[in-house]
Amino acid sequence: MTQATADDRRTDRAGDAALYERMLFIRRFLEKVDVLYRQGQVHGPAHLGLGQEAIAVGAASVLRPEDYSIGTYRGHAHALARGAPADAVLAELLGREGGICAGKGGSMHITSVEHGYYGSYAIVGAHLPIAVGLAWASRIKKTGQVTICFFGDGAVNIGAFHEAVNLAALWSLPIVFLCENNQYMEYSAISSMIPVERPAASRASAYGLEPLVVDGNDVFAVAEMVGAAVDKARDGEGPALIEADTYRLKGHSAADAGAYRPAEEVARWRGLEPLLRQRALLLASGTDEQDLIRLESRVAITVSGLADRVLAAPAPDPATVWTDVWADGGSRWRN
Amino acid sequence: MAELTFRNAVLAALAQEMERDERVVLLGEDITSGGVFKTTTGLVDRFGPDRVWDTPISEQAIVGAAMGAAMAGLRPIAEIMFSDFYAVCWDQVVNEIAKTRYMTGGQVTLPLVLRGANGFGSLGFGSQHGQSVENWAMCVPGLKIVSPASPVEMVGLLAAAIRDDDPVLVFEHKALYGGKAQVPDGEQFIPLGQARVVREGSDVTLVGLSITVGLCERAAVGLESAGISAEVIDLRTLVPLDAQAVLGSVARTGRLVVVEENPGQLGWGAAIAALAAEEAFDDLRAPVIRVSGGNVPWPVARELEAVVDVSPERVISAVQTLMKH
Ligand SMILES: Cc1ncc(C[n+]2csc(CCOP(=O)(O)OP(=O)(O)O)c2C)c(N)n1
Ligand SMILES: [Mg+2]
C-alpha cells in the first residue's frame, strides 16, 4: 500500500497558518454546536466531525471553486471547508431563519451548492452513486471539474459503495472517493465488521484501483495525497480510492458518550489529534506563539458572536414549509 | 401521420428530445443494443456514445448517477428494465431523488426521467417481472408519475417528462409495447397534469391509467349496448393529478368506477376514491367501486392470471352494480 506521511511535504510552509486557522475555526464551531446541543438548542441529531477536521480542510485546500464535493450527515466541516457561510450553517442547525437549507435539512443535510458542496446524505453509502453522476456529467461536458466524495468506514459494507466505485472505475471518471476511517460505525469497531484488513484500501484492487492510505490527522499529508489524486483525475486518468485514518474525539452523535471505546484507545488517538499536531508543527517551524494565541482568541470570539447572533434570529416562517418541493418553487401535487 | 408501435413511440420521443436538447443523455442496461424492450434502438448511432451509455447491472448506481448528473446540469434519462427492479434502487428514488430539492431548501433541481417497462397484462412474467408499481411512487411527495395509454400519448407525455425540471417516473406498460396507432407528424408534447376525456358519457365515470384506459373503453362499448353511457377518463399522470377532471366528470355522471392494475389493497385508485368521497359526496348517487389487481403476488399460469387481472368484464359488472342505485 502507498503510504503518505507529513514528512513528504514540509518544504513549502506558505499557507500553513491559513490551514490551521480553517481547522481551528471548524473545531471551535463544532464544539459550540456540541454545547448548544446539550442546551437543547439543536432540534434532532447532530453528528460532529470533531477530530476529523484535517480531512475536510486538507481535501478542500486542493480543490478549485468549480469542483464538486459531497458527503454524509457528518458534513458540517466539509461545507465550512468549501467556504459555506458559518452563520447560515449554524442557523440551519438551530432551526433559525436564514438556515442554509431553509430549515428543511437540519444537521444531517447541510448543503452549499454555491460553494461546490452538493450535499450531506444520511442514508449510509447512498451519495456515492450520486457523486458518480456529478463526475459523469463533468466527463460528458468536458469541464475539467473533479468530484470528491467523503464517506465513513461503515459505508464500505453497503452495496451502493461497490456499485459506485465499480462504475466510476469502469467509466474512468474524475472522482476521488475519500473514506474517513474513524475506526467506528456507530458503536461497533469497523475492524469487527470487515473480513479484510482495511475497510476501503483492501477493496481497491477489486476495482483496479491502487490501495491508498493516508494519515487523516495530518492536514499536509491529506492535501498531498488528495491533491495528487485530484490532479490525475483532472488529467483524465480516472478515479482514486483513498482511506484516511482518523478518530472522532467524541461520540457518534452529540447524544452519544462513546462509552464503548476503550479508554487507552481514546487516549492514544487524543495524542494524534490534528489540531494540536498542526499547532506544534507551526511552532517548530518558527511561528510566534503569541501570534497563534492571538489567532485562537480571535476565532473564539468570532464563534461566540456567531452563536449569539443566530440564537437571536427568529424561527423560519411556517408558510415556507410548502415551498421548494418542485422546481416551480411550490408543492402542489394536484389541482 | 405515421403508424407507430408503442415501443417506437418511446424511441420517437427520446429521439425528438435528444435532437432538441443536447443535455439529454441516456443510461441503462444494454441500451445501445436497443434494450430488452427495444425502445432505444439506433440512438447510439444517431447521437453518439457520449449521449447513450451502457451500464453494468447496478440499479443504485444507474439511478444515483442520473441524480448526480441532473444536479450538474444534464437531463439524464435512466432506463429501469423492469419496474420491479425499482425495489433494488428505491432508496435512491425515494430518499435521495424525491427529497434533495426540498431538504436543501431548493438549492438543486433534478430534471431527470426514470423510465421502463411496468405492468402485468397477463403476459406470464409473474411476481418479479410483472408488477404494476406506480402506486409505490405515489405515496412519496417529490416524484412526478406518468403512465401513457397509447403511442401518441407516449410521445407527447415522455417529451413533457423529459422537459420537466423535476424528477419524473414514466411507467410504460409492457403489454402495450407492440400496439400500433397513428401518430401525427411533427413535435409532440402533452403537458403533465392534464387528464384526457377519452369518451364522453352521462351515467358513470370510468377512470383509468395506462393499460386500463383501453380496458375502460372496451367496457364502455359493452355498456353502450346495454343502454348505459360511460365517460372514460385517462388520468395520464398520477402526480400532478388532474383531480378537477375527475370531480367535474363525477358531477355530471354521479357514479365512479376506478380501474387500476396494481393490487387494490393500497393502489392509486384508493386516492381517487377518497377524492370523490371527500370532495364530490353530494354528487355521488352510488358508492365508488374500485376494480383493481388481486391482492396476491402475481401468478403465471394463464388461468390463474385471469383471476387476478383486471378486465372489461369486471368493469361492466361493477357498473351494473352501481346502476342499481
Ligand atoms: C443505510 C443505513 N443504515 C444504517 C444507518 C444508521 N447509521 C447512521 S450512521 C451509521 C454509522 C456509519 O458509520 P460510518 O460509515 O463509519 O460513518 P461515521 O458515522 O463513522 O462517520 C449508521 C449505522 C443509516 N443511516 N443508513
Ligand atoms: Mg466511521
GROMACS .gro file of N, CA and C and ligand atoms in nm, chain A residues 73-74 122-124 152-155 158 182 184-186 252, ligand 1:
model
   71
   73TYR      N    1  -2.401   1.287   0.658
   73TYR     CA    2  -2.458   1.359   0.772
   73TYR      C    3  -2.350   1.419   0.861
   74ARG      N    4  -2.228   1.367   0.858
   74ARG     CA    5  -2.119   1.426   0.937
   74ARG      C    6  -2.049   1.527   0.846
  122ALA      N    7  -2.793   1.114   0.450
  122ALA     CA    8  -2.799   1.041   0.577
  122ALA      C    9  -2.837   0.895   0.561
  123ILE      N   10  -2.840   0.848   0.437
  123ILE     CA   11  -2.855   0.705   0.415
  123ILE      C   12  -2.714   0.655   0.383
  124VAL      N   13  -2.661   0.571   0.470
  124VAL     CA   14  -2.519   0.535   0.457
  124VAL      C   15  -2.490   0.481   0.316
  152GLY      N   16  -1.791   0.736   0.534
  152GLY     CA   17  -1.733   0.672   0.651
  152GLY      C   18  -1.686   0.531   0.622
  153ASP      N   19  -1.609   0.477   0.715
  153ASP     CA   20  -1.562   0.338   0.703
  153ASP      C   21  -1.680   0.240   0.695
  154GLY      N   22  -1.789   0.273   0.765
  154GLY     CA   23  -1.904   0.182   0.766
  154GLY      C   24  -1.968   0.166   0.630
  155ALA      N   25  -1.951   0.267   0.544
  155ALA     CA   26  -2.019   0.266   0.414
  155ALA      C   27  -1.963   0.162   0.317
  158ILE      N   28  -2.190  -0.148   0.234
  158ILE     CA   29  -2.322  -0.139   0.172
  158ILE      C   30  -2.305  -0.145   0.019
  182ASN      N   31  -1.276   0.657   1.069
  182ASN     CA   32  -1.266   0.698   1.210
  182ASN      C   33  -1.278   0.578   1.303
  184TYR      N   34  -1.482   0.353   1.365
  184TYR     CA   35  -1.610   0.305   1.417
  184TYR      C   36  -1.725   0.334   1.321
  185MET      N   37  -1.821   0.246   1.323
  185MET     CA   38  -1.951   0.274   1.263
  185MET      C   39  -2.024   0.360   1.367
  186GLU      N   40  -2.143   0.316   1.413
  186GLU     CA   41  -2.196   0.391   1.526
  186GLU      C   42  -2.122   0.345   1.652
  252HIS      N   43  -2.060   0.910   1.844
  252HIS     CA   44  -2.113   0.905   1.707
  252HIS      C   45  -2.194   1.030   1.676
  661LIG     C1   46  -2.846   0.251   0.518
  661LIG     C2   47  -2.828   0.294   0.657
  661LIG     N1   48  -2.816   0.202   0.755
  661LIG     C3   49  -2.797   0.242   0.884
  661LIG     C4   50  -2.794   0.374   0.916
  661LIG     C5   51  -2.778   0.418   1.061
  661LIG     N2   52  -2.644   0.476   1.077
  661LIG     C6   53  -2.624   0.608   1.072
  661LIG     S1   54  -2.463   0.649   1.084
  661LIG     C7   55  -2.417   0.488   1.097
  661LIG     C8   56  -2.272   0.454   1.112
  661LIG     C9   57  -2.197   0.486   0.989
  661LIG     O1   58  -2.061   0.467   1.011
  661LIG     P1   59  -1.951   0.524   0.914
  661LIG     O2   60  -1.988   0.498   0.774
  661LIG     O3   61  -1.821   0.472   0.961
  661LIG     O4   62  -1.958   0.682   0.932
  661LIG     P2   63  -1.926   0.769   1.061
  661LIG     O5   64  -2.057   0.786   1.134
  661LIG     O6   65  -1.825   0.698   1.142
  661LIG     O7   66  -1.879   0.899   1.010
  661LIG    C10   67  -2.528   0.405   1.092
  661LIG    C11   68  -2.524   0.259   1.105
  661LIG    C12   69  -2.811   0.467   0.812
  661LIG     N3   70  -2.814   0.598   0.834
  661LIG     N4   71  -2.824   0.426   0.683
   0.00000   0.00000   0.00000
